[in-house]
mmCIF file of C-alpha atoms in Angstrom:
data_model
loop_
_atom_site.group_PDB
_atom_site.id
_atom_site.type_symbol
_atom_site.label_atom_id
_atom_site.label_comp_id
_atom_site.label_asym_id
_atom_site.label_seq_id
_atom_site.Cartn_x
_atom_site.Cartn_y
_atom_site.Cartn_z
ATOM 1 C CA MET A 1 86.624 86.024 103.755
ATOM 2 C CA ILE A 2 87.734 86.839 107.813
ATOM 3 C CA LYS A 3 90.504 84.461 109.396
ATOM 4 C CA VAL A 4 92.092 85.802 113.034
ATOM 5 C CA THR A 5 94.617 83.645 114.555
ATOM 6 C CA TYR A 6 95.465 84.435 117.874
ATOM 7 C CA LEU A 7 99.764 84.824 118.399
ATOM 8 C CA TYR A 8 99.857 85.861 122.436
ATOM 9 C CA HIS A 9 99.502 88.401 124.415
ATOM 10 C CA SER A 10 98.057 91.340 122.235
ATOM 11 C CA GLY A 11 99.607 90.034 119.165
ATOM 12 C CA PHE A 12 96.645 88.400 116.463
ATOM 13 C CA LEU A 13 97.193 87.302 112.680
ATOM 14 C CA VAL A 14 94.580 88.961 110.532
ATOM 15 C CA GLU A 15 93.690 87.227 107.140
ATOM 16 C CA LEU A 16 91.854 88.363 104.295
ATOM 17 C CA GLU A 17 91.803 87.602 99.964
ATOM 18 C CA ARG A 18 94.741 89.094 99.676
ATOM 19 C CA HIS A 19 96.126 90.165 102.293
ATOM 20 C CA ILE A 20 97.679 89.425 106.021
ATOM 21 C CA LEU A 21 97.435 91.963 109.335
ATOM 22 C CA ILE A 22 99.907 91.233 112.082
ATOM 23 C CA PHE A 23 98.647 93.222 115.252
ATOM 24 C CA ASP A 24 101.424 93.735 117.986
ATOM 25 C CA TYR A 25 103.814 90.700 117.634
ATOM 26 C CA TYR A 26 105.181 89.561 120.823
ATOM 27 C CA LYS A 27 106.087 86.071 120.561
ATOM 28 C CA GLY A 28 103.812 82.754 119.136
ATOM 29 C CA GLU A 29 103.790 80.930 115.928
ATOM 30 C CA LEU A 30 104.021 83.327 112.086
ATOM 31 C CA PRO A 31 102.989 81.885 108.958
ATOM 32 C CA LYS A 32 106.217 79.994 107.076
ATOM 33 C CA ASP A 33 104.624 81.537 103.872
ATOM 34 C CA LEU A 34 101.946 84.638 102.878
ATOM 35 C CA ASN A 35 100.232 82.997 100.188
ATOM 36 C CA GLY A 36 101.112 85.322 97.491
ATOM 37 C CA LYS A 37 99.649 87.980 100.202
ATOM 38 C CA LYS A 38 100.932 91.598 101.125
ATOM 39 C CA LEU A 39 101.673 92.097 103.889
ATOM 40 C CA LEU A 40 101.376 94.975 106.702
ATOM 41 C CA VAL A 41 101.955 94.777 109.885
ATOM 42 C CA PHE A 42 101.384 96.702 113.503
ATOM 43 C CA ALA A 43 103.275 97.977 116.768
ATOM 44 C CA SER A 44 101.016 100.290 118.780
ATOM 45 C CA HIS A 45 104.140 101.414 121.535
ATOM 46 C CA LYS A 46 107.314 100.057 121.930
ATOM 47 C CA HIS A 47 106.677 98.243 125.346
ATOM 48 C CA ALA A 48 108.560 94.588 124.590
ATOM 49 C CA ASP A 49 105.181 92.799 125.248
ATOM 50 C CA HIS A 50 103.301 94.602 121.465
ATOM 51 C CA PHE A 51 106.373 94.815 120.058
ATOM 52 C CA GLN A 52 109.717 92.429 119.229
ATOM 53 C CA LEU A 53 112.562 93.317 115.942
ATOM 54 C CA SER A 54 111.903 89.389 115.835
ATOM 55 C CA VAL A 55 108.681 90.433 113.460
ATOM 56 C CA LEU A 56 110.528 92.460 111.126
ATOM 57 C CA LYS A 57 113.146 89.771 110.383
ATOM 58 C CA TRP A 58 110.612 87.472 109.684
ATOM 59 C CA ALA A 59 108.665 89.905 107.774
ATOM 60 C CA GLU A 60 112.523 90.520 105.451
ATOM 61 C CA GLY A 61 112.646 86.788 105.074
ATOM 62 C CA MET A 62 109.276 86.850 103.530
ATOM 63 C CA PRO A 63 108.469 86.564 99.268
ATOM 64 C CA GLY A 64 106.807 90.471 98.121
ATOM 65 C CA ASP A 65 106.251 93.594 99.514
ATOM 66 C CA ALA A 66 105.491 94.793 103.775
ATOM 67 C CA HIS A 67 104.330 97.806 104.849
ATOM 68 C CA PHE A 68 104.566 98.793 108.841
ATOM 69 C CA PHE A 69 103.117 101.049 110.544
ATOM 70 C CA MET A 70 104.522 101.567 114.026
ATOM 71 C CA GLY A 71 103.287 103.926 117.062
ATOM 72 C CA ASN A 72 106.301 106.870 116.828
ATOM 73 C CA ASP A 73 107.703 105.817 120.121
ATOM 74 C CA ILE A 74 109.291 103.184 118.489
ATOM 75 C CA LYS A 75 112.966 104.438 117.716
ATOM 76 C CA LEU A 76 114.350 102.501 115.462
ATOM 77 C CA ASN A 77 117.926 103.801 112.838
ATOM 78 C CA GLU A 78 119.567 102.706 109.953
ATOM 79 C CA LYS A 79 122.206 102.241 112.260
ATOM 80 C CA TYR A 80 120.518 100.514 114.864
ATOM 81 C CA LEU A 81 118.444 97.971 112.478
ATOM 82 C CA THR A 82 121.672 97.191 110.557
ATOM 83 C CA ARG A 83 123.791 96.331 114.011
ATOM 84 C CA LYS A 84 120.963 93.898 114.478
ATOM 85 C CA GLY A 85 120.361 92.452 111.179
ATOM 86 C CA ILE A 86 118.280 93.530 109.906
ATOM 87 C CA CYS A 87 117.782 95.908 106.473
ATOM 88 C CA PRO A 88 117.599 98.991 107.000
ATOM 89 C CA ASP A 89 115.786 99.540 103.969
ATOM 90 C CA ILE A 90 112.746 98.256 105.994
ATOM 91 C CA LEU A 91 111.990 102.257 107.042
ATOM 92 C CA GLU A 92 111.578 103.373 103.106
ATOM 93 C CA ARG A 93 107.876 101.479 104.369
ATOM 94 C CA THR A 94 107.210 102.194 107.246
ATOM 95 C CA GLU A 95 104.724 104.643 108.669
ATOM 96 C CA ARG A 96 105.643 107.179 111.852
ATOM 97 C CA MET A 97 102.066 107.109 113.634
ATOM 98 C CA ARG A 98 101.136 109.165 115.966
ATOM 99 C CA GLY A 99 97.588 109.768 117.843
ATOM 100 C CA GLN A 100 94.582 110.875 115.264
ATOM 101 C CA MET A 101 96.685 110.362 112.782
ATOM 102 C CA VAL A 102 95.209 109.148 108.859
ATOM 103 C CA TYR A 103 97.343 107.454 105.615
ATOM 104 C CA GLU A 104 95.252 106.355 103.295
ATOM 105 C CA ASN A 105 96.002 104.535 100.314
ATOM 106 C CA PRO A 106 93.551 105.153 98.192
ATOM 107 C CA GLU A 107 95.194 102.458 95.477
ATOM 108 C CA GLU A 108 95.505 99.407 97.549
ATOM 109 C CA GLY A 109 92.171 100.554 99.624
ATOM 110 C CA LEU A 110 93.973 101.009 102.458
ATOM 111 C CA LYS A 111 92.702 102.962 105.888
ATOM 112 C CA VAL A 112 94.756 103.859 108.705
ATOM 113 C CA GLU A 113 93.814 106.020 111.286
ATOM 114 C CA THR A 114 95.006 106.146 114.871
ATOM 115 C CA LEU A 115 93.635 107.355 119.305
ATOM 116 C CA ARG A 116 95.886 108.035 121.447
ATOM 117 C CA SER A 117 96.482 105.422 124.073
ATOM 118 C CA THR A 118 96.526 105.897 127.629
ATOM 119 C CA ASP A 119 98.640 105.065 128.243
ATOM 120 C CA GLN A 120 101.750 105.039 125.048
ATOM 121 C CA GLY A 121 101.500 104.724 121.270
ATOM 122 C CA VAL A 122 98.319 104.782 119.731
ATOM 123 C CA ALA A 123 95.059 101.911 118.847
ATOM 124 C CA PHE A 124 94.950 101.653 115.034
ATOM 125 C CA LEU A 125 91.641 101.808 112.985
ATOM 126 C CA VAL A 126 92.047 99.826 109.788
ATOM 127 C CA CYS A 127 90.183 99.249 106.319
ATOM 128 C CA VAL A 128 91.446 97.998 103.489
ATOM 129 C CA GLU A 129 89.659 94.845 101.870
ATOM 130 C CA ASN A 130 86.196 96.140 102.828
ATOM 131 C CA VAL A 131 86.935 94.815 106.042
ATOM 132 C CA SER A 132 87.437 97.420 109.358
ATOM 133 C CA ILE A 133 89.808 96.612 112.245
ATOM 134 C CA TYR A 134 90.329 97.889 115.721
ATOM 135 C CA HIS A 135 92.767 97.007 117.626
ATOM 136 C CA ALA A 136 93.434 98.737 121.078
ATOM 137 C CA GLY A 137 96.947 98.648 122.240
ATOM 138 C CA ASP A 138 97.342 99.463 124.810
ATOM 139 C CA LEU A 139 94.419 102.936 124.365
ATOM 140 C CA ASN A 140 91.974 101.043 127.511
ATOM 141 C CA ASP A 141 90.536 101.824 130.936
ATOM 142 C CA TRP A 142 94.002 101.760 133.411
ATOM 143 C CA TYR A 143 91.889 102.060 136.303
ATOM 144 C CA TRP A 144 94.567 100.566 138.576
ATOM 145 C CA PRO A 145 93.768 99.520 142.495
ATOM 146 C CA GLY A 146 96.305 100.797 143.759
ATOM 147 C CA GLU A 147 95.829 104.932 142.433
ATOM 148 C CA SER A 148 94.707 107.199 143.935
ATOM 149 C CA LYS A 149 90.791 108.425 143.025
ATOM 150 C CA SER A 150 92.066 111.073 141.027
ATOM 151 C CA ALA A 151 94.427 109.507 138.833
ATOM 152 C CA ASN A 152 91.718 106.901 138.138
ATOM 153 C CA GLU A 153 88.780 109.256 137.511
ATOM 154 C CA GLU A 154 91.287 111.692 135.142
ATOM 155 C CA MET A 155 92.555 107.583 133.019
ATOM 156 C CA LYS A 156 88.727 107.516 132.998
ATOM 157 C CA LYS A 157 88.336 110.953 131.652
ATOM 158 C CA ASN A 158 90.906 110.393 128.951
ATOM 159 C CA TYR A 159 90.517 106.730 127.450
ATOM 160 C CA ARG A 160 86.511 107.366 127.390
ATOM 161 C CA LYS A 161 88.034 110.973 125.478
ATOM 162 C CA GLU A 162 88.978 108.245 122.460
ATOM 163 C CA ILE A 163 86.702 106.058 122.297
ATOM 164 C CA ASP A 164 83.948 108.997 121.759
ATOM 165 C CA ARG A 165 86.149 109.392 118.861
ATOM 166 C CA ILE A 166 84.572 107.075 117.407
ATOM 167 C CA ALA A 167 81.201 106.530 119.105
ATOM 168 C CA GLY A 168 78.405 104.963 116.409
ATOM 169 C CA ARG A 169 80.999 103.207 114.129
ATOM 170 C CA HIS A 170 80.722 99.550 112.524
ATOM 171 C CA PHE A 171 83.965 97.096 113.046
ATOM 172 C CA ASP A 172 83.467 93.776 111.897
ATOM 173 C CA VAL A 173 86.815 92.814 114.458
ATOM 174 C CA ALA A 174 88.056 94.643 117.529
ATOM 175 C CA PHE A 175 90.249 93.296 119.879
ATOM 176 C CA VAL A 176 90.121 95.622 123.013
ATOM 177 C CA PRO A 177 91.724 94.566 126.487
ATOM 178 C CA LEU A 178 90.609 92.577 129.589
ATOM 179 C CA ASP A 179 93.179 92.859 131.888
ATOM 180 C CA PRO A 180 93.226 90.798 134.835
ATOM 181 C CA ARG A 181 95.157 92.554 137.002
ATOM 182 C CA LEU A 182 92.867 95.442 137.329
ATOM 183 C CA GLU A 183 90.558 93.790 139.452
ATOM 184 C CA GLU A 184 87.499 94.897 140.022
ATOM 185 C CA GLY A 185 87.763 97.484 137.036
ATOM 186 C CA PHE A 186 89.058 94.640 134.987
ATOM 187 C CA GLY A 187 85.995 95.297 132.161
ATOM 188 C CA LEU A 188 85.616 98.633 132.390
ATOM 189 C CA GLY A 189 87.519 99.411 129.459
ATOM 190 C CA MET A 190 85.516 96.889 127.832
ATOM 191 C CA ASP A 191 82.498 98.730 128.817
ATOM 192 C CA TYR A 192 82.617 101.177 128.092
ATOM 193 C CA PHE A 193 84.049 100.005 124.465
ATOM 194 C CA LEU A 194 80.716 97.898 123.768
ATOM 195 C CA GLN A 195 78.545 100.243 124.559
ATOM 196 C CA LYS A 196 80.193 103.232 122.141
ATOM 197 C CA VAL A 197 81.554 101.231 119.317
ATOM 198 C CA ASN A 198 79.332 98.164 117.100
ATOM 199 C CA ALA A 199 82.097 95.146 117.045
ATOM 200 C CA ASP A 200 80.720 92.401 115.020
ATOM 201 C CA LYS A 201 83.507 90.338 116.779
ATOM 202 C CA VAL A 202 85.163 90.770 119.755
ATOM 203 C CA PHE A 203 88.147 89.016 120.419
ATOM 204 C CA PRO A 204 89.423 89.951 124.374
ATOM 205 C CA MET A 205 93.253 90.131 124.845
ATOM 206 C CA HIS A 206 96.082 90.834 126.874
ATOM 207 C CA MET A 207 94.932 88.976 130.059
ATOM 208 C CA TRP A 208 98.220 87.902 131.072
ATOM 209 C CA GLU A 209 97.197 83.880 130.715
ATOM 210 C CA ASP A 210 94.831 84.289 132.714
ATOM 211 C CA TYR A 211 91.775 83.535 129.553
ATOM 212 C CA ASP A 212 89.420 82.674 132.496
ATOM 213 C CA VAL A 213 88.875 86.376 132.294
ATOM 214 C CA ILE A 214 86.435 86.028 129.637
ATOM 215 C CA GLU A 215 84.192 84.073 131.182
ATOM 216 C CA ARG A 216 84.266 85.959 134.353
ATOM 217 C CA TYR A 217 83.697 89.132 132.245
ATOM 218 C CA LYS A 218 80.788 87.172 130.395
ATOM 219 C CA GLN A 219 78.988 86.712 134.019
ATOM 220 C CA THR A 220 78.871 90.661 134.431
ATOM 221 C CA LYS A 221 75.903 92.654 132.806
ATOM 222 C CA MET A 222 77.751 93.842 130.245
ATOM 223 C CA GLY A 223 78.860 90.765 129.179
ATOM 224 C CA ARG A 224 75.796 88.808 129.220
ATOM 225 C CA ASP A 225 74.450 92.222 127.194
ATOM 226 C CA PHE A 226 76.560 91.429 125.199
ATOM 227 C CA ALA A 227 77.695 88.002 124.795
ATOM 228 C CA GLU A 228 77.202 86.985 121.267
ATOM 229 C CA LYS A 229 80.360 89.105 120.223
ATOM 230 C CA ILE A 230 82.724 88.333 123.063
ATOM 231 C CA LYS A 231 85.032 85.896 120.833
ATOM 232 C CA CYS A 232 86.146 82.790 123.968
ATOM 233 C CA PHE A 233 89.445 81.641 124.331
ATOM 234 C CA PRO A 234 90.762 79.430 122.471
ATOM 235 C CA TYR A 235 89.850 81.631 119.621
#
């Protein structure tokens, strides 16, 4: 069983048989009960649209253990958490993840890998219960219209370098940016991901509520070629 719930922006909840995974919580409704499942919380980096302390407070109020995986640019310490009303013991269950890092817990059947972001923090590659999940965070080909040609070429090179590390890999579910602010370059990161990586279901994200961008992308050549994989909003 794989159940995906869109929270907001780049935030998703993935429910499996024995685990609930939360990715890049910004805002949106979180479950009131985990139904006895293990909780895994992921935050790719410190930008406010990818990480909010409220997700830690929510997790603290859930019964059972939770494990946290955070980009290492998210700086948390006991004094700060205590001041914010969060038990600092949470740090004992937090993994600080930098680019190209691997965490494994064979007893739980959990493996978490990372790629370097082209913005800040990391992208997550998670395997648990024999389900493989990719969450890009802010790893994308950020082709900004106002940037110089050389800057955009460097961005493309860096993005492709990271995606090439997982070329040919299979994911049951992938969450990939499709940001309309990039104008004509809005689909470049998605294009390269679809070319290089095998994903059964691809959920566009980071759309800033412009959900029509999914249909616009599906009218492009690459979007038409991979239309059956790309999920349409509302998810």
